C-alpha cells in the first residue's frame, strides 16, 4: 500500500515538473516576444532581413541534414563524420574556385560565373562523395551488425580523423572563397532598409530544388524504392532481391552529394573555410534532422528551416525584450531549448512517426 | 661486448627497481650530479647552484641546450601559436642553432589556449629538468592555468602574445614573477582605440562586439570604459557578443543597427572579424559605421576572410613600421622557410622573447672544467627582469619589475586597396595614426 | 605441394597490385598529412632513424605483410608478390617526388615541401627518386617473409619492433623522470632528449625480447593455469598487492607531470564508471555528461574559491557533497522532461543540454556570478601542504580520484546485481517488455540518469580543484564524447574496461602533447581501429562479449568482426 502511494506521489511530481517546464518555456517565449515587439526597437524591414538570413542558414542546415537523416533511416547510425564530409566539400569547391578565378574565368561575364558555380559544385560533390564512400567502406561497413554504439564511436573517430587530416593537408589557416560578382549583387527589390543578395536567392532556390529532386528520386525511381525498402527492413529487402549493399552505398553517396553542394553554397555566402568548418554545422544539421523527425526526408527540410529561423530570429525576438545582455551569444541555447521542447511534445520530431523503438 | 651487455642488464634491472620506489626528488639537481656526472665540477658552479633557491639546469658537454615554446598549437586558434613558434625557430636559426657551445634542442608543448591545457603543459614543463629557456604561452588563459606550477618549479617564461592587462600590473600575485612578456598590454590597446575614435576622429557613439573569449571580452571592456571616460556614449545594445563558432552575424548586426553607432569595435579573432566585416556592409543602418578590430586580426588571413569589404577597415596593432630594420630581413627568412607570409602579428615578439632568453642565458651561465654548463634558475629569472636595451625586432627591449619587456608601440592601420588586392599584400605599408609617446606614461 | 615451384602466372597479380596501390595511397597520405616531414625532426633512435621515416617503413612493411597474407604463395618465389607490392607502394612516393618537381603541389598541399622531397630522396633530388622503389621492394619482401615465419621466430620480431617503437616514443618522458634522480647518468646513456640512443635501443631490445621469450619458454602462464585454485591465489594475490602498490607509488616514481596526467586519467575513470551506470546498465546514451561535470565544477569553485566569486570559503570536503547533490538535482530537473524520449532522440536532447550549459557558463548573462570566460580562479587544493610534501599538487588529487573511483566501482558492482540493476538491464534490452513486466520506466530511468549525473558532478568538483580554477572554455562537448568513448572502448558495463579506456584515450594523448594536432588524428584513427578489431571493447564483460559475437555470427556472413576468441 505504502509503495503504491509513494509511486503515485512520484508520478504526480514527475508530471508536475514536466508541465512546469513546458509552461515555463512557452511563457518565456510569449512574454519575451511580446516585450520585444512592444518595445518596437526593430523595424519590419529588419525583421524581414532576419527571416531571410534564417532561411538561408536553414537551407544549408537542411541540405546537410538530408545526409544524416537518410543514413540514419537506413542504418540507424548517427553519422558523426557527415559534418566533415560537408567541410571536405567546401574545400573541394574552394580549389576549383581559386583555379577558375586565377585564370580570370570566374568573373569574366555572368555566363562564365554561372558555369563556374556549377563546376565548383561538381568539384565539391566529387570530393565529398569519394570521401563519404571511403569512410563507409572502412569505418562503417565492417560494423554493420555490431551493437549500435560501436559504429557511433567509429563515426566519432572518423570525424576527428578527417578534421585533422584536413588540418594536416591544408594547415590551420583560413581559406576564403573568391567573390563571385553577380552573386554578390543586390536583388533590386526597391524596399528601403531591406536587402537581399542574389546569393541568398540562389541558396534558397537551389536547396528547394535539390530537396524536391531528392524526394521525387526516393519516391519514384527504382533505386529510390530500394533505398526505402532497405530502411524499412534489411532482411526482407534482401529476400526480395534488392542489393542491400548497393542501396546503402547509394544512400551515402546521395547524402554526401547534398553536403558537397551545401559546402559550395556555404562558401559562397560565408566565404571562409578551414578544417573546423564542418563541426558546428554538422551538429546543427543533425539537430535539424532530429527536429524534423529523423529518417524522414521532408522532415529534414522542415527541421532545417525551423532551426534556421529559430537561430536567425529567436535571440532578438525572445530575449532582447527581456533585457538579457548579449542575446545573440545565446542563440544555440534557444535552438537546443526549442529542440527539447519539440521533443517533449512530439517525442519523434515534427514529422517523425513512432518508430524510435528501434533504439 | 659481453661485459657491456651484462652491465646494461644489471643497470636495467636496477632501473626497474628504483623507478618503483624512488621518491620524488626534491634535492637540488646540483648535488645529484656531483656524484653521477662529474666529481670535478668546479667549486664555483657548485656553490652558485647550491646557493640558488631553485637550483641549476645543467647541460653536460655534448648535450643540447633545451629551449621550449609552449602555446596553442592545435584547434581553431592554432595560427596564433604557430606564428609565434615560427618566430622562435627563426631566432634559433639566426644564432646558428648553438648557444653557450651547445646545440639547441627546440621543442614545443601544446597549451590549447585553455587554462587546463596550460596547467597540464606547465606540469610537463616543470617536470623536465633539461629546459633552459621557456617561451610562451600564447594565451592569457594558459598563463593563468600554468603560472603557479612554473613558479613552484623555479622556472620563468616569457610570452609573446598573452596581452591581458592583469598579467603585468604592479600588484600582481607573487607567482606571476614567473611571467614576463614582450607583447603589449591590452590596457594600452583598448585605451588607444578609444582615444583614436573619440579624440582623433571625433566620433561620439561606439558599439563593441566580443566573442566570449577572455581576450576579446576584456579588450572590448577597456575600450568601452575609456570611451565613456573621454565623454563618448555606448549605444543602446552596443555591448554585444557572438559565439566563436557563429558564421551568420545578421542578428547581432541588426541589433546594433537599431541604434546606429559611429563606430563598431570588435576585438575578436580572424574568422569572426571576417564575418562581421563582410556582413556589416549589407546591414541597413551600418553603412557609415567605422569598423575596427584589434591585433588578433592583423593578418593576411583576415583580409582573405573579409574579402572586398575589408577596404577601409581599421586595425589596432603593434606598429610594424617602427619595428627595427631587421624586420624586413625576418620576413624574407620567414618566406623562405615556411613558403608564405606570417600567420599573425606576434612572430616578431616571439623572436624578441627568444632573443631575451638567449641573452639572459648567456649572462648567467657557468661552465666548469668538463664543459658542463650550469644555469642557476633564480639568477636567470633575475637576469630576464634586468634585461636592458636588448636589440629586438620590435625595438629596444627593457623589462620592468612587473614583467613588461617590450615598449608598447601601438598604432592604427587602415586597410587600403593595396592590401585587399587581389593578390593580398601584407603587411600594410604604414599605420595611419599612432598615439603620442607620452600616451604610454599617462 | 609445398615444394613445387610456383609459376609466375600462379601469382594473383590483381590482388598484389591492389594491395600495392593501397600501400602507395597510405604512404602518400603519411607524407601529405605531414607526419613524414614534421616527425622527421623527432628521432626514434638518435642518428639512425626518425619517427617520420619509421612511419613510411612501417607502411611498406605492412604492405608486404598483407600481400603475403592475400597471395598465399609458398616456395622460392614466395617473397616476389610482397616485393612487387612494396615496390608499387614505393613507386607511389617516387611519383609524388616527380609530380612535385613538375607542378607546384604545395599550392594545394602545404606539406609537399622541398623538405619532404629531401627526406624521400635522401637529399639527392629528383635523381634519387627511384630510391623509394628499391626500399619499397626490400621492405615489402621483408614484410612478406615476416608473415611467413613460424610463430616462434615471429614473436620475438614483433616484440623487437614494438619495443623500439615504444622505447623511442617514451624515451623523452623516461629520461626526464630519471634526470632528477641518481639515475641521471643511465638516463643520458639510454635515452636521447628525443628517442632512444643506439645503446638504449640495444639494451631495450635485449631486455624486452629476452623477457618475453623467457616468459614464453618457461610457460609461466600454462603453469599458473594448471595450478589448483588455492595455489593460483597464492600467485595472484601477491601480484595484485604489488600492482596496487605500484599504482599508489606511480606519481612519486615518475614525477609531477605524469602525476598530473594520471590524476586526469583517474578523473575520467571515475566519470566513465558513472556513465557506465547510465549507458552500460540502463542503456541511456547521454551525450551531455559535461553539463553535470560543469555543475559540480562550478559548485566547488564557488563554495571553496577565495577569489571575488567565492561565496562561502568552505573546505573542499564540505563542498564536494554539495557538488554531487546539485549535479543530481540538475540531473533530475533536466532528466524528467526528456526521459520519455527514446533512443537517439534522447542522445541529441542530452547533447543539447550539454551545449546549453556550456554556453550559459561563458555567457555575459551569468558572468557576474560565474566569471564568464575569465573564469573563477584560486580554487584551493583539498589538502593544503608545502610544495615539497608528498601530497603536493596533483598527487593528492590522484589519490582522491582513485579512492572515489574505487568507491564508484564498488557501488556499480553492487548495483548491478540488485533489483534496480536488473531493472536497468531489462530496460536496456527492451523498454516495452520491461514496462509490461512491471518496471516503472520513468522512475528507473531517472535513477540511472541522476546517479550518472552525480558521478559527473563529483568528477567536475575534483577537476576544479585539480586545475585550481574553472573556466567556461573547459566545458566542452569533447568531455562528453570522451567519456562515452571511454565506456565503449573499454567495454560496456566493464569496470576494468573503463580504467583501460581512460588510460588509452586520456592518458596516452596527454603524454604525447608534443605531437599537438596530430594527437587528434591518431585519436580518431585509434577509435576506428579499436571498433573494427575489438568492437566488444578492450576488457568486455563476459556477457557483452558473447553478445557481440553471437550477433555477428547470426546476422551476417559479410561482417569482419573477427575479434580474437581467446579474449573472451
mmCIF file with all atom_site columns, C-alpha atoms in Angstrom, chain A residues 29-30 68 78 136 155 177 186 209 212 251 259-260 264 267 279 294 320:
data_model
loop_
_atom_site.group_PDB
_atom_site.id
_atom_site.type_symbol
_atom_site.label_atom_id
_atom_site.label_alt_id
_atom_site.label_comp_id
_atom_site.label_asym_id
_atom_site.label_entity_id
_atom_site.label_seq_id
_atom_site.pdbx_PDB_ins_code
_atom_site.Cartn_x
_atom_site.Cartn_y
_atom_site.Cartn_z
_atom_site.occupancy
_atom_site.B_iso_or_equiv
_atom_site.pdbx_formal_charge
_atom_site.auth_seq_id
_atom_site.auth_comp_id
_atom_site.auth_asym_id
_atom_site.auth_atom_id
_atom_site.pdbx_PDB_model_num
ATOM 1  C CA . UNK A 1 29  ? 8.779  32.778 -25.345 1.00 0.00 ? 29  UNK A CA 1
ATOM 2  C CA . UNK A 1 30  ? 5.455  34.591 -25.272 1.00 0.00 ? 30  UNK A CA 1
ATOM 3  C CA . UNK A 1 68  ? 22.182 12.474 -41.578 1.00 0.00 ? 68  UNK A CA 1
ATOM 4  C CA . UNK A 1 78  ? 24.355 8.843  -36.260 1.00 0.00 ? 78  UNK A CA 1
ATOM 5  C CA . UNK A 1 136 ? 31.599 3.972  -45.312 1.00 0.00 ? 136 UNK A CA 1
ATOM 6  C CA . UNK A 1 155 ? 31.909 7.621  -36.640 1.00 0.00 ? 155 UNK A CA 1
ATOM 7  C CA . UNK A 1 177 ? 36.317 31.848 -51.439 1.00 0.00 ? 177 UNK A CA 1
ATOM 8  C CA . UNK A 1 186 ? 21.664 43.076 -54.613 1.00 0.00 ? 186 UNK A CA 1
ATOM 9  C CA . UNK A 1 209 ? 15.137 22.262 -55.988 1.00 0.00 ? 209 UNK A CA 1
ATOM 10 C CA . UNK A 1 212 ? 12.386 18.259 -54.234 1.00 0.00 ? 212 UNK A CA 1
ATOM 11 C CA . UNK A 1 251 ? 22.436 6.495  -49.636 1.00 0.00 ? 251 UNK A CA 1
ATOM 12 C CA . UNK A 1 259 ? 26.540 18.023 -48.344 1.00 0.00 ? 259 UNK A CA 1
ATOM 13 C CA . UNK A 1 260 ? 29.087 18.840 -51.036 1.00 0.00 ? 260 UNK A CA 1
ATOM 14 C CA . UNK A 1 264 ? 29.828 25.356 -52.058 1.00 0.00 ? 264 UNK A CA 1
ATOM 15 C CA . UNK A 1 267 ? 31.462 29.005 -49.107 1.00 0.00 ? 267 UNK A CA 1
ATOM 16 C CA . UNK A 1 279 ? 31.865 20.671 -36.953 1.00 0.00 ? 279 UNK A CA 1
ATOM 17 C CA . UNK A 1 294 ? 14.951 11.566 -38.118 1.00 0.00 ? 294 UNK A CA 1
ATOM 18 C CA . UNK A 1 320 ? 16.202 41.171 -26.279 1.00 0.00 ? 320 UNK A CA 1
#
